[in-house]
mmCIF file of C-alpha atoms in Angstrom:
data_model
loop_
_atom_site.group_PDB
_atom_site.id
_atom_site.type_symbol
_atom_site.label_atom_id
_atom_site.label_comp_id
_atom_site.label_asym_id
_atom_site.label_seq_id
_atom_site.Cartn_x
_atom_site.Cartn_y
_atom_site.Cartn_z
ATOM 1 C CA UNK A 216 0.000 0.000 0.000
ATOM 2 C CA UNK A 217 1.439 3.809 -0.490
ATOM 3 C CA UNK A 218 2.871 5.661 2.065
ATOM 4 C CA UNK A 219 1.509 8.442 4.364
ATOM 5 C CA UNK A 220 0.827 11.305 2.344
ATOM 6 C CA UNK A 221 -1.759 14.036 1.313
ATOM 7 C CA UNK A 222 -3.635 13.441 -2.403
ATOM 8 C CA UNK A 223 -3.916 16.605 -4.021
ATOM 9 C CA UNK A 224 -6.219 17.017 -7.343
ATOM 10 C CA UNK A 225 -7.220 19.417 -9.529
ATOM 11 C CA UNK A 226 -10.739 20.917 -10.029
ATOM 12 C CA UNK A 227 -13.139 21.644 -6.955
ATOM 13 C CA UNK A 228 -15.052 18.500 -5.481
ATOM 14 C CA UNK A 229 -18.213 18.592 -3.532
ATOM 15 C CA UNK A 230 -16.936 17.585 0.206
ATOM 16 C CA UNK A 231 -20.317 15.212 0.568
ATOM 17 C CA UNK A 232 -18.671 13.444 -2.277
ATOM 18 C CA UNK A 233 -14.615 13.309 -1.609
ATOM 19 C CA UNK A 234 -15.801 11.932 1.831
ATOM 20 C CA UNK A 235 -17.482 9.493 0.706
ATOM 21 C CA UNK A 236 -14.950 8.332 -1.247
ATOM 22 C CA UNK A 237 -11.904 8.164 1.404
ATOM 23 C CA UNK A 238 -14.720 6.108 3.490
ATOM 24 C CA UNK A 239 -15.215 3.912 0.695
ATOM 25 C CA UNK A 240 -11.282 3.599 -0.013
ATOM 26 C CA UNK A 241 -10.720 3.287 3.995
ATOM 27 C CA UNK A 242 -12.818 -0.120 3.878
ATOM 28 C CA UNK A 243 -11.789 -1.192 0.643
ATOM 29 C CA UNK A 244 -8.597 -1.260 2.026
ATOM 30 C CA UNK A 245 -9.391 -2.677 5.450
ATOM 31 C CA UNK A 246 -11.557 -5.536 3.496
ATOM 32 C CA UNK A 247 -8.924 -6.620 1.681
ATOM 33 C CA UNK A 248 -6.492 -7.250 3.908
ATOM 34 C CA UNK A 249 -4.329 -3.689 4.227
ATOM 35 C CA UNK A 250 -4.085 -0.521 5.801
ATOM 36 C CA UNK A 251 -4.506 2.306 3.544
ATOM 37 C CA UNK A 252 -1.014 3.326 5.673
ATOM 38 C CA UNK A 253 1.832 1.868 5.629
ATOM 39 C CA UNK A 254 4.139 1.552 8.177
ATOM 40 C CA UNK A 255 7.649 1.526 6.914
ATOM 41 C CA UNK A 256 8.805 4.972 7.883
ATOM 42 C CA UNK A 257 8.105 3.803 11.434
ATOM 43 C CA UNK A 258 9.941 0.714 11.243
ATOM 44 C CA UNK A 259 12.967 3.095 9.772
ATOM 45 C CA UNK A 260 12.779 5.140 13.047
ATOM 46 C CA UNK A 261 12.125 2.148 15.213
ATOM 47 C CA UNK A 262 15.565 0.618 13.258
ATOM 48 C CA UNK A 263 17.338 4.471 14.073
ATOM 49 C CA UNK A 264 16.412 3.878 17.621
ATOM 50 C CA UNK A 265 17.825 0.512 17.817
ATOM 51 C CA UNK A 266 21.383 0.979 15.995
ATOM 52 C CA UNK A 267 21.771 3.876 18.368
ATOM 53 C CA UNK A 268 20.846 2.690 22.360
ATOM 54 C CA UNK A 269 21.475 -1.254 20.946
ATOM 55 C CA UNK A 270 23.627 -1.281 18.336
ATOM 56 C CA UNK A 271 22.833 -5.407 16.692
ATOM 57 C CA UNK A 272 21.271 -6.447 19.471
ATOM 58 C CA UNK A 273 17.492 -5.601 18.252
ATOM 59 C CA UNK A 274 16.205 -6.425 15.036
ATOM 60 C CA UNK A 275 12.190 -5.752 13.443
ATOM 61 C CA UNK A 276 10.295 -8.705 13.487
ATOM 62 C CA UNK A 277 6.895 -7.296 13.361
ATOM 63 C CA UNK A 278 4.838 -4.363 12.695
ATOM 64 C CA UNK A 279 1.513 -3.395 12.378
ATOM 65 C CA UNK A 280 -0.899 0.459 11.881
ATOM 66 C CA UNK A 281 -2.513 1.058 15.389
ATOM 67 C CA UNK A 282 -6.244 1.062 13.682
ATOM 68 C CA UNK A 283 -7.998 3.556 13.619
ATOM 69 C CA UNK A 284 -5.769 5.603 14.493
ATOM 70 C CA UNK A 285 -4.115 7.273 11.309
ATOM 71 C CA UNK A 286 -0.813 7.426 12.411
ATOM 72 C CA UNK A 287 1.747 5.409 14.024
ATOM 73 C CA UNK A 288 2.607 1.494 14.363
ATOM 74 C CA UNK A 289 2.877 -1.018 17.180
ATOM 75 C CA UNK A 290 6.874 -2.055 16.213
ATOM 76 C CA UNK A 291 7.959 -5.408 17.535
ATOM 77 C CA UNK A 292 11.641 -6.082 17.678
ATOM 78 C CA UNK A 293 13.668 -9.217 19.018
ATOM 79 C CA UNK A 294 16.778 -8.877 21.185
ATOM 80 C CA UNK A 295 19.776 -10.915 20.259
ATOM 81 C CA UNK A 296 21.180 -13.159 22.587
ATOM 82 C CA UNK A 297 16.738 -14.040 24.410
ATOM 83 C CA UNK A 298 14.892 -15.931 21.667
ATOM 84 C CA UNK A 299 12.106 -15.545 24.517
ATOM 85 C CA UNK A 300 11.956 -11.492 24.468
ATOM 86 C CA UNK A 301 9.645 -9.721 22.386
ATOM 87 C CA UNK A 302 9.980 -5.902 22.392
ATOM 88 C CA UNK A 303 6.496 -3.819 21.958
ATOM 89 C CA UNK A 304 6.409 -0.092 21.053
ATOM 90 C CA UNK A 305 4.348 2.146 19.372
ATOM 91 C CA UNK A 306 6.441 4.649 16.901
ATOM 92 C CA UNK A 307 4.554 7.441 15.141
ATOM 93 C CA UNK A 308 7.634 8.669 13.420
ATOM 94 C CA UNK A 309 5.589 11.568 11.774
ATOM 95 C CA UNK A 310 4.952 13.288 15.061
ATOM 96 C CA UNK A 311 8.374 12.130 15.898
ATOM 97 C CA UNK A 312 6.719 10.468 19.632
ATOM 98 C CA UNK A 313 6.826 6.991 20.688
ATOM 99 C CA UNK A 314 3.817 5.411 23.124
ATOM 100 C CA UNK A 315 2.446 8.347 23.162
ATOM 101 C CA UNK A 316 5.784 10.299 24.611
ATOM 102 C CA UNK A 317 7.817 12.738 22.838
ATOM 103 C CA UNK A 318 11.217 10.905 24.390
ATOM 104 C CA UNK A 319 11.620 8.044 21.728
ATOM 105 C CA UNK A 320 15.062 6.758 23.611
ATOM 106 C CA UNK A 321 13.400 6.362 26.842
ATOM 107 C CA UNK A 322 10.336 4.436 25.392
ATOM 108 C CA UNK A 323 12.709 1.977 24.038
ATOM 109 C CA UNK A 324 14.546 1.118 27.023
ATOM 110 C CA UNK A 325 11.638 0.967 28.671
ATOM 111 C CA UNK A 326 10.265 -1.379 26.558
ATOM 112 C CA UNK A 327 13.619 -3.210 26.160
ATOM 113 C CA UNK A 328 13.347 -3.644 30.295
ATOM 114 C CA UNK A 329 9.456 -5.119 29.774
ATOM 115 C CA UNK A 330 10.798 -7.669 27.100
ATOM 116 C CA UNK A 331 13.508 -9.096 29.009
ATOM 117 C CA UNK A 332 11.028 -9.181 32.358
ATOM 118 C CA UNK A 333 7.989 -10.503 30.519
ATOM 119 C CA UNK A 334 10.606 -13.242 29.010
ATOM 120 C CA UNK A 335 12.123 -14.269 32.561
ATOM 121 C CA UNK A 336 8.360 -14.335 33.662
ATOM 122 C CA UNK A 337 7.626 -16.722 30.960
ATOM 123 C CA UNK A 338 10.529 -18.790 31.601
ATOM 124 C CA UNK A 339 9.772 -19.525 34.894
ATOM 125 C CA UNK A 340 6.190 -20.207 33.727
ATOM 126 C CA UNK A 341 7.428 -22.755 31.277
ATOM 127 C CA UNK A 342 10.374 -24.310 33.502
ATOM 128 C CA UNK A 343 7.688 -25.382 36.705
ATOM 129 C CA UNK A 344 4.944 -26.621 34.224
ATOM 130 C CA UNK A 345 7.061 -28.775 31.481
ATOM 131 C CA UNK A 346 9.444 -29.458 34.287
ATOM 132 C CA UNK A 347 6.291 -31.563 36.474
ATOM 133 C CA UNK A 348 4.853 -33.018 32.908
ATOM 134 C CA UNK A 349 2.175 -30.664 32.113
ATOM 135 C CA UNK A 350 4.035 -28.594 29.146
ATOM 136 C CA UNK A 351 2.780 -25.382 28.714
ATOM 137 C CA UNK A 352 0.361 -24.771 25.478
ATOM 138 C CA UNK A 353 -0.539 -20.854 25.614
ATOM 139 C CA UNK A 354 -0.813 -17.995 28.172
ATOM 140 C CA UNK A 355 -2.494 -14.950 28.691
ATOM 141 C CA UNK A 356 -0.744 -11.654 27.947
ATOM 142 C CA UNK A 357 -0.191 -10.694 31.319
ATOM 143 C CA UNK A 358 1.765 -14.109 32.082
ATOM 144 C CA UNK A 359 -0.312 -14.784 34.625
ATOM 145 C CA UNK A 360 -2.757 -17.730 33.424
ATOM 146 C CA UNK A 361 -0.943 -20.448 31.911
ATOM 147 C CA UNK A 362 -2.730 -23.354 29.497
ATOM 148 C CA UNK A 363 -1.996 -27.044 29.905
ATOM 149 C CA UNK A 364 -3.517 -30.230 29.047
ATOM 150 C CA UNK A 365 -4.788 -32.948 31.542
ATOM 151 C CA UNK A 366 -7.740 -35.754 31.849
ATOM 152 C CA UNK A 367 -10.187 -34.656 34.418
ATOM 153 C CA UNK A 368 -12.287 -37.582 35.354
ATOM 154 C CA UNK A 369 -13.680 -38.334 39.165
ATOM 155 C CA UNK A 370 -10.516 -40.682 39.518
ATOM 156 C CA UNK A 371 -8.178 -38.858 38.083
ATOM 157 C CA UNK A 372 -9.484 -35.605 39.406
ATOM 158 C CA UNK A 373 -7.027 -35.098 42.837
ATOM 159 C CA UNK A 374 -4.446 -36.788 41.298
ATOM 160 C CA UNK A 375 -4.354 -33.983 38.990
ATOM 161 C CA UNK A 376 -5.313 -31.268 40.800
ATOM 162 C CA UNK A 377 -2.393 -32.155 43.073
ATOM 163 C CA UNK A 378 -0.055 -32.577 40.808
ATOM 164 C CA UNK A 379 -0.963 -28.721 39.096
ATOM 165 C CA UNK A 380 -0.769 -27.624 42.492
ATOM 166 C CA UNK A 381 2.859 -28.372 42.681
ATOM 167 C CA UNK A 382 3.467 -26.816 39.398
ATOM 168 C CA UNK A 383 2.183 -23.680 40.908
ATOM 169 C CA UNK A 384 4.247 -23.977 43.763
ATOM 170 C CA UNK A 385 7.319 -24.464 41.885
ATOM 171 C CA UNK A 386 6.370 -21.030 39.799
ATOM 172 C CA UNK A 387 5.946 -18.495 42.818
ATOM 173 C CA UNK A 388 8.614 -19.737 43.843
ATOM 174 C CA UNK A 389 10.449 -18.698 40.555
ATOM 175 C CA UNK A 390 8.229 -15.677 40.854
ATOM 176 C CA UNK A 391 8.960 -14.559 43.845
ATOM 177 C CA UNK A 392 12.903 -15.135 43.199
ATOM 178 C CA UNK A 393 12.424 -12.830 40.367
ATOM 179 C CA UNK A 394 10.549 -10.190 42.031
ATOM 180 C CA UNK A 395 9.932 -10.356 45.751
ATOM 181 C CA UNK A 396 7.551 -7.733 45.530
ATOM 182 C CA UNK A 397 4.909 -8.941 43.068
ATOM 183 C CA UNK A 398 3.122 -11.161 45.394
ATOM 184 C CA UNK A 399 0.393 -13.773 43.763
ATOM 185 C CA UNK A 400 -2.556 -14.118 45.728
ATOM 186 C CA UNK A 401 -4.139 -16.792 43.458
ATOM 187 C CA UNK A 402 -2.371 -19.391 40.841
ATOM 188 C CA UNK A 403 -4.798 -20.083 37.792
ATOM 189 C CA UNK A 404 -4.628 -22.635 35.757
ATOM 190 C CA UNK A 405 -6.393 -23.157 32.821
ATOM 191 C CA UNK A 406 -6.990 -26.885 31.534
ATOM 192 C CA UNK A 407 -7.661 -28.228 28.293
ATOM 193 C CA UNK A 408 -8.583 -31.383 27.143
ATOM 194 C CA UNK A 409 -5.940 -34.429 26.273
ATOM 195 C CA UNK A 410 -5.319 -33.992 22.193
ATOM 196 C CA UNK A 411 -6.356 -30.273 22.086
ATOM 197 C CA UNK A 412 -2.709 -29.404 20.969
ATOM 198 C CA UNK A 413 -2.918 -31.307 18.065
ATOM 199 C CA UNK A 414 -5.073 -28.881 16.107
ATOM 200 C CA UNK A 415 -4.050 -25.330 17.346
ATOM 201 C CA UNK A 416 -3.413 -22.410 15.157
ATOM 202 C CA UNK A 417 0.546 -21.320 15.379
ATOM 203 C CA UNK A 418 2.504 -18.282 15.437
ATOM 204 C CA UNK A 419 5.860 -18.506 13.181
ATOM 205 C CA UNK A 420 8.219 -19.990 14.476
ATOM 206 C CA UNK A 421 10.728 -16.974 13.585
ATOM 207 C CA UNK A 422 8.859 -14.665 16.490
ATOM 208 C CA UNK A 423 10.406 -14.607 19.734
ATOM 209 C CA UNK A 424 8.575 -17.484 22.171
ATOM 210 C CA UNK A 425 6.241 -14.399 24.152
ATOM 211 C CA UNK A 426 4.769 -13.962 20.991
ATOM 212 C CA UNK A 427 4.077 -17.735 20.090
ATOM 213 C CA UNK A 428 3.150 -18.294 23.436
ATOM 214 C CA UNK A 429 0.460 -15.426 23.531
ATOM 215 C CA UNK A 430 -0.927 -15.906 20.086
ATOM 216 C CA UNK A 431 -3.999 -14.350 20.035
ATOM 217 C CA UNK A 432 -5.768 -16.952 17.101
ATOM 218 C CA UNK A 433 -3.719 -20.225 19.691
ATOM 219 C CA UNK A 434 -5.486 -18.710 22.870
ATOM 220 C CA UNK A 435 -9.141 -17.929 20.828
ATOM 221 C CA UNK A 436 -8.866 -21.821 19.560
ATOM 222 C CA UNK A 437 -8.193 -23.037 23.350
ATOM 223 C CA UNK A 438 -11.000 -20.729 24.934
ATOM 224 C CA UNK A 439 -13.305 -21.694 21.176
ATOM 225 C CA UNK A 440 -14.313 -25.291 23.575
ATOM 226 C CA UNK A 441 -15.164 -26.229 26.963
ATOM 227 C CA UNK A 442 -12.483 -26.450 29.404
ATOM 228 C CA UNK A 443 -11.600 -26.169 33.554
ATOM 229 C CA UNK A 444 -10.110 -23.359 35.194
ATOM 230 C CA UNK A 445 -8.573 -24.600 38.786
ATOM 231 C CA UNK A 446 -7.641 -21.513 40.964
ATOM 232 C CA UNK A 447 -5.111 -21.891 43.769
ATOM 233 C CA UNK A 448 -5.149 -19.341 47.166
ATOM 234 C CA UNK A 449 -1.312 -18.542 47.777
ATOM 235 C CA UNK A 450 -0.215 -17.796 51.272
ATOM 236 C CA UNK A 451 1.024 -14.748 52.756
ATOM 237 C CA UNK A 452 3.639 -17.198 54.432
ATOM 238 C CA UNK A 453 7.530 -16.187 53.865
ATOM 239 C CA UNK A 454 7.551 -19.546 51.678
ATOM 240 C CA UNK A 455 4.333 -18.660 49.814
ATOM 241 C CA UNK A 456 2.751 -21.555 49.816
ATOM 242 C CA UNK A 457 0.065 -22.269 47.821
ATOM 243 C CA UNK A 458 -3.008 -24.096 49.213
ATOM 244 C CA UNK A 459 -3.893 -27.564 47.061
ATOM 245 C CA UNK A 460 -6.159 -28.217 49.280
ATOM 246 C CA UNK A 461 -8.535 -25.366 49.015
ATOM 247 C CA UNK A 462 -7.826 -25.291 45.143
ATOM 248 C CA UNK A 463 -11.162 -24.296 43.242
ATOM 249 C CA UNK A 464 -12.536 -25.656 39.938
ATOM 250 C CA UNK A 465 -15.303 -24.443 37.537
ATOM 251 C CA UNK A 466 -15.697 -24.939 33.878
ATOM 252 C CA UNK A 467 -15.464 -22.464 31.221
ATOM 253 C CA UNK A 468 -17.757 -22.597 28.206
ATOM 254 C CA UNK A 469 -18.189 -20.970 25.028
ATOM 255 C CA UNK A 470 -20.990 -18.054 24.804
ATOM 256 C CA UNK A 471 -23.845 -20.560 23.247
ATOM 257 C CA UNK A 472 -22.811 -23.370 25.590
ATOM 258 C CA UNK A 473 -23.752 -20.808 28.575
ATOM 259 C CA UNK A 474 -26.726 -19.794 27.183
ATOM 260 C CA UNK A 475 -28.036 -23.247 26.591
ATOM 261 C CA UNK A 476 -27.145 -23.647 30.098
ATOM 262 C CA UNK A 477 -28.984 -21.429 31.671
ATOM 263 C CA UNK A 478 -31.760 -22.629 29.608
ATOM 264 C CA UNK A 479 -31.649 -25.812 30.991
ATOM 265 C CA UNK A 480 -31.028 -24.899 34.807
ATOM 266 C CA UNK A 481 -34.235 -22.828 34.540
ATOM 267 C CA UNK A 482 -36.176 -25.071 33.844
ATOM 268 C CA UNK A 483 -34.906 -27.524 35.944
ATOM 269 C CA UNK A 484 -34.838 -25.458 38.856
ATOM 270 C CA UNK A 485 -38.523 -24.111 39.376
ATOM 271 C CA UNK A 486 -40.537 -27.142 39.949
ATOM 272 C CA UNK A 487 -38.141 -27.643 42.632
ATOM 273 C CA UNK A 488 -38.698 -23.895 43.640
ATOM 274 C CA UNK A 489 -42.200 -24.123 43.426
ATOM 275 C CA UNK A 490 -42.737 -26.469 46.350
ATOM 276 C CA UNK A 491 -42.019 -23.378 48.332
ATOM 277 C CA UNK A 492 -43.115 -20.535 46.062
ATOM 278 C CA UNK A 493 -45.811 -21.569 43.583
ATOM 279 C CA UNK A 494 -45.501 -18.174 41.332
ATOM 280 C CA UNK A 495 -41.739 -18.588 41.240
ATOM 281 C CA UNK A 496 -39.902 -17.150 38.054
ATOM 282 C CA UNK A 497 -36.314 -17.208 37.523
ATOM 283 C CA UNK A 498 -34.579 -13.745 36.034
ATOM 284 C CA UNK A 499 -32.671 -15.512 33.563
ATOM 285 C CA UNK A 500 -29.270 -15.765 32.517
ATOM 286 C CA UNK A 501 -28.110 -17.908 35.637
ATOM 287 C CA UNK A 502 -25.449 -19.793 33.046
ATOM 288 C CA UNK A 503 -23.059 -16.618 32.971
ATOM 289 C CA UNK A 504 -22.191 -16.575 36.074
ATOM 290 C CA UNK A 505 -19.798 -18.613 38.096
ATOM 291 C CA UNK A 506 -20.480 -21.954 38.829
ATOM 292 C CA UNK A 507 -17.686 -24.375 40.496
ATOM 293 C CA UNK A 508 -17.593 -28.048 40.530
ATOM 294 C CA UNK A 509 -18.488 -30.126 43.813
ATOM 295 C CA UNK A 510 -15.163 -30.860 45.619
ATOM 296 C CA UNK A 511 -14.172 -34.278 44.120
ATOM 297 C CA UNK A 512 -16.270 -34.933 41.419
ATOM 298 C CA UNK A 513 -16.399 -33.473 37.733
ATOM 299 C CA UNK A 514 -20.031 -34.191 37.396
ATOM 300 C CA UNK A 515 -21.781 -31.552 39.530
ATOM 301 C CA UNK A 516 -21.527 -28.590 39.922
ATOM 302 C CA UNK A 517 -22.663 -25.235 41.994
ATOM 303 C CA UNK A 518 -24.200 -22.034 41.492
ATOM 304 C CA UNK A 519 -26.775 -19.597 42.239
ATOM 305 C CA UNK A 520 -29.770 -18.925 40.303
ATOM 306 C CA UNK A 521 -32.046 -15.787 41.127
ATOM 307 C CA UNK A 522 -35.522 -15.165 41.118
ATOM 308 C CA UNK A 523 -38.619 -14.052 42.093
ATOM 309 C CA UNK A 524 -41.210 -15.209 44.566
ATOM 310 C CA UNK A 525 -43.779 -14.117 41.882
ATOM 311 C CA UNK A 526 -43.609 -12.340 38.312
ATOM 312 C CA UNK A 527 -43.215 -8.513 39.184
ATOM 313 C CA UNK A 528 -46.382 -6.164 38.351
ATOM 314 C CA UNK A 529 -46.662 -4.293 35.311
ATOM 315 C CA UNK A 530 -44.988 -7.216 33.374
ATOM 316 C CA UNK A 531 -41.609 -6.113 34.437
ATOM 317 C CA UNK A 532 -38.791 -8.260 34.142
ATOM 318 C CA UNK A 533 -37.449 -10.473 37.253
ATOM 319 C CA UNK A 534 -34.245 -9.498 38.575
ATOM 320 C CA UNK A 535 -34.212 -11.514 41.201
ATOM 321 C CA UNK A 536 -34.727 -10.519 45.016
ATOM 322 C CA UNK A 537 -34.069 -14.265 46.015
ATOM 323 C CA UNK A 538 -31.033 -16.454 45.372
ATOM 324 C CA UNK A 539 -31.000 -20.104 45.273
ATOM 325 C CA UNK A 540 -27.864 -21.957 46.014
ATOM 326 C CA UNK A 541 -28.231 -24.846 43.356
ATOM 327 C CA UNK A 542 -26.196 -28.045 42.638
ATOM 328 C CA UNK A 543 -26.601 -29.561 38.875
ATOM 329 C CA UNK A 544 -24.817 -31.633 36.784
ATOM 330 C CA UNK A 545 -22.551 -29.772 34.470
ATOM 331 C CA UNK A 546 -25.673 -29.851 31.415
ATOM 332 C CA UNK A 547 -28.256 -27.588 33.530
ATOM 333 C CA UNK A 548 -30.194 -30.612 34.500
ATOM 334 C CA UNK A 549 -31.101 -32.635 37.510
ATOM 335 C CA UNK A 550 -31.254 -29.371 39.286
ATOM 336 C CA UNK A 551 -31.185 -29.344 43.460
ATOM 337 C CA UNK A 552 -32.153 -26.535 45.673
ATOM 338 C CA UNK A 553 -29.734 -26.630 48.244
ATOM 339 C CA UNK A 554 -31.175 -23.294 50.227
ATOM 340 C CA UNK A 555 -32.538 -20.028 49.470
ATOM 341 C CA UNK A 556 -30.907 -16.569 50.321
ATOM 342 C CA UNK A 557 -33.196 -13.630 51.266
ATOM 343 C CA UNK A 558 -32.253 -9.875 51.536
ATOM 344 C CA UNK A 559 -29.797 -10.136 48.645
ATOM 345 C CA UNK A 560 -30.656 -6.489 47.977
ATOM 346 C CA UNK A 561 -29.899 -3.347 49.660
ATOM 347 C CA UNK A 562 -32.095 -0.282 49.779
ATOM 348 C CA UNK A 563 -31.416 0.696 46.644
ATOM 349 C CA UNK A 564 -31.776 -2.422 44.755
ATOM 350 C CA UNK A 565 -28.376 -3.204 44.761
ATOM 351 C CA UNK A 566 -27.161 -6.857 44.972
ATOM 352 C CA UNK A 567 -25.265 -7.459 48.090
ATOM 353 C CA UNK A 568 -23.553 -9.969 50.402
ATOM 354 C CA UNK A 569 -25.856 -12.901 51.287
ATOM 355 C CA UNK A 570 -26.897 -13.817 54.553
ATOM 356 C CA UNK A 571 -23.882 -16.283 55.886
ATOM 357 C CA UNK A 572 -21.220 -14.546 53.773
ATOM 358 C CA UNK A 573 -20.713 -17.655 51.499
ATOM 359 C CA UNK A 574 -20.772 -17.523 47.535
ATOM 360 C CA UNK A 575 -21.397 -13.363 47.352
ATOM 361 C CA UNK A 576 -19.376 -13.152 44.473
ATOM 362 C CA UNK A 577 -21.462 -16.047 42.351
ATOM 363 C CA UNK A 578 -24.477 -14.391 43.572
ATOM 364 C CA UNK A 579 -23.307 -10.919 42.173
ATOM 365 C CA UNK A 580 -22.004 -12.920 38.751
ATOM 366 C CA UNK A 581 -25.244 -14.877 38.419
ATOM 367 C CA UNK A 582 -27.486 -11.734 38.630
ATOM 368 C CA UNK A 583 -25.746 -9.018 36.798
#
């Protein structure tokens, strides 16, 4: 595509007209594949930068326009010497800043220091989870929710879940070597099926491992299916310790999954409901919040629905000013009332802590 630059013509144009056209050329452009700008004389300034404050040790392996913004690039260079590194800036090179700053030398370095911490962080991710047989598949960009593959059955279940646990312990450790002062007060884990490796989308193999590793298409194909998230409370202790045995699972479902869910747990749950309040209707939309798996078993799981001791006047819509603690199995059927919360709302309608200060936060997630 051409470079940055101002089209001038001859003749007068109605301005109804010439904007209709640079609209039409902007998604032209966007549609097939390009950005009407280009970004080479940012990669030329990003290169300047380099050969001055690193002279060979940071070459351009990446760079794309910062849509829709009409200037600038996000410029991605390696560092010679850390395959893992992966350094991220944004150069605008004709207003001569760099993320966002008018000191181009100092957002390098900074971003130099990021790489090489964000590739140490990764390290240690990769080193405690290949090193206990659960290789690492993907991660979130923060490098704080690693992806790994295990069977979850009800006899495999705290095998595993032990197992992950001391993963996690082995990586705050590394953590905390690294940096004493970014304390972890929960280790997640997220868990995809046996075989799901087999088929995911790849990065090239050229780009340093952070990018690989945080592939945006790799991570949409794991979170594209069904899989568990196991969350581990880490100790305040001087040896941060992380707690296996209060380690808690739920599973994570696509959006259409969840709404088939809920569904399903509606209707299971009212006649149950019913016994107690015949006009009971449920508000809906129970399946996107939180629900967590039974300690020791795969095939039930918790959560709160909320509802309404009868459909509100007016034919308003039920937002729930009860909250039923419910067990299920994992479809949204076979539905058990396990006990109903009252006074989940304050005086303004807001939804609050539940009597006996247990599951607040699923009650907030279920309702809204």
């Amino acid at each position: 595509m051409g470079r940055r630059h101002t089209a001038r013509g001859s003749g007068r144009r109605r301005p109804g007209r010439v904007g209709a056209v640079l609209v039409a050329l902007l998604v032209g452009a966007l549609v097939g594949g390009c950005a009407v700008f280009d970004t080479d004389d940012d990669v030329r300034r990003a290169r300047e930068l380099a050969d001055d404050l690193y002279p060979g040790e940071l070459d351009v392996v990446d760079a794309r326009t910062l849509v829709p913004e009409t200037t600038g690039s996000e410029v991605t260079l390696s560092v010679a010497g850390d395959p893992d590194a992966a350094v991220r800036f944004r150069v605008d090179a004709a207003k001569d800043r760099c993320d966002g700053g008018p000191d181009c030398a100092d957002a390098l370095r900074t971003a130099v220091d990021r790489a090489r911490r964000e590739a140490g962080r990764l390290r240690a991710m990769r080193h405690a989870f290949d090193g206990c047989g659960h290789p690492v598949l993907a991660t979130d960009e923060k490098l704080t929710a690693p992806w790994i593959e295990a069977r979850l059955t009800d006899e495999t279940l705290d095998d595993v879940l032990t197992r992950l646990g001391a993963c996690a312990q082995r990586w705050v450790t590394a953590r905390a070597d690294q940096d004493p002062g970014a304390a972890q007060g929960w280790v997640t884990v997220n868990v995809a099926a046996p075989g799901t490796a087999d088929d995911l989308p790849a990065a090239k193999s050229t780009l340093p491992t952070v990018l690989r590793f945080t592939h945006g298409p790799r991570r949409a194909a794991l979170a594209g299916r069904p899989y568990y998230v196991a969350a581990y409370p880490v100790g305040d202790d001087p040896g941060r310790t992380v707690d296996v045995a209060s380690v808690r699972l739920r599973i994570v479902s696509p959006f259409e999954e969840r709404q088939a869910f809920s569904r399903r747990i509606d209707a299971s749950v009212l006649p149950g409901l019913r016994a107690t309040y015949p006009d009971a209707v449920t508000s809906g939309g129970a399946g996107m919040g939180v629900w967590r798996l039974e300690p020791g078993t795969v095939h039930r799981v918790r959560g709160y629905v909320l509802f309404c001791a009868r459909p509100p006047a007016d034919g308003k819509r039920c937002l729930g000013d009860l909250a039923a603690l419910v067990t299920s199995d994992p479809e949204g059927r076979d539905a058990q009332v396990v006990r109903v919360l009252t006074d989940i709302r304050d005086e303004h309608g807001v939804l609050g802590q539940p009597p006996g200060g247990r599951g607040a936060g699923e009650a907030r997630a279920a309702g809204e």
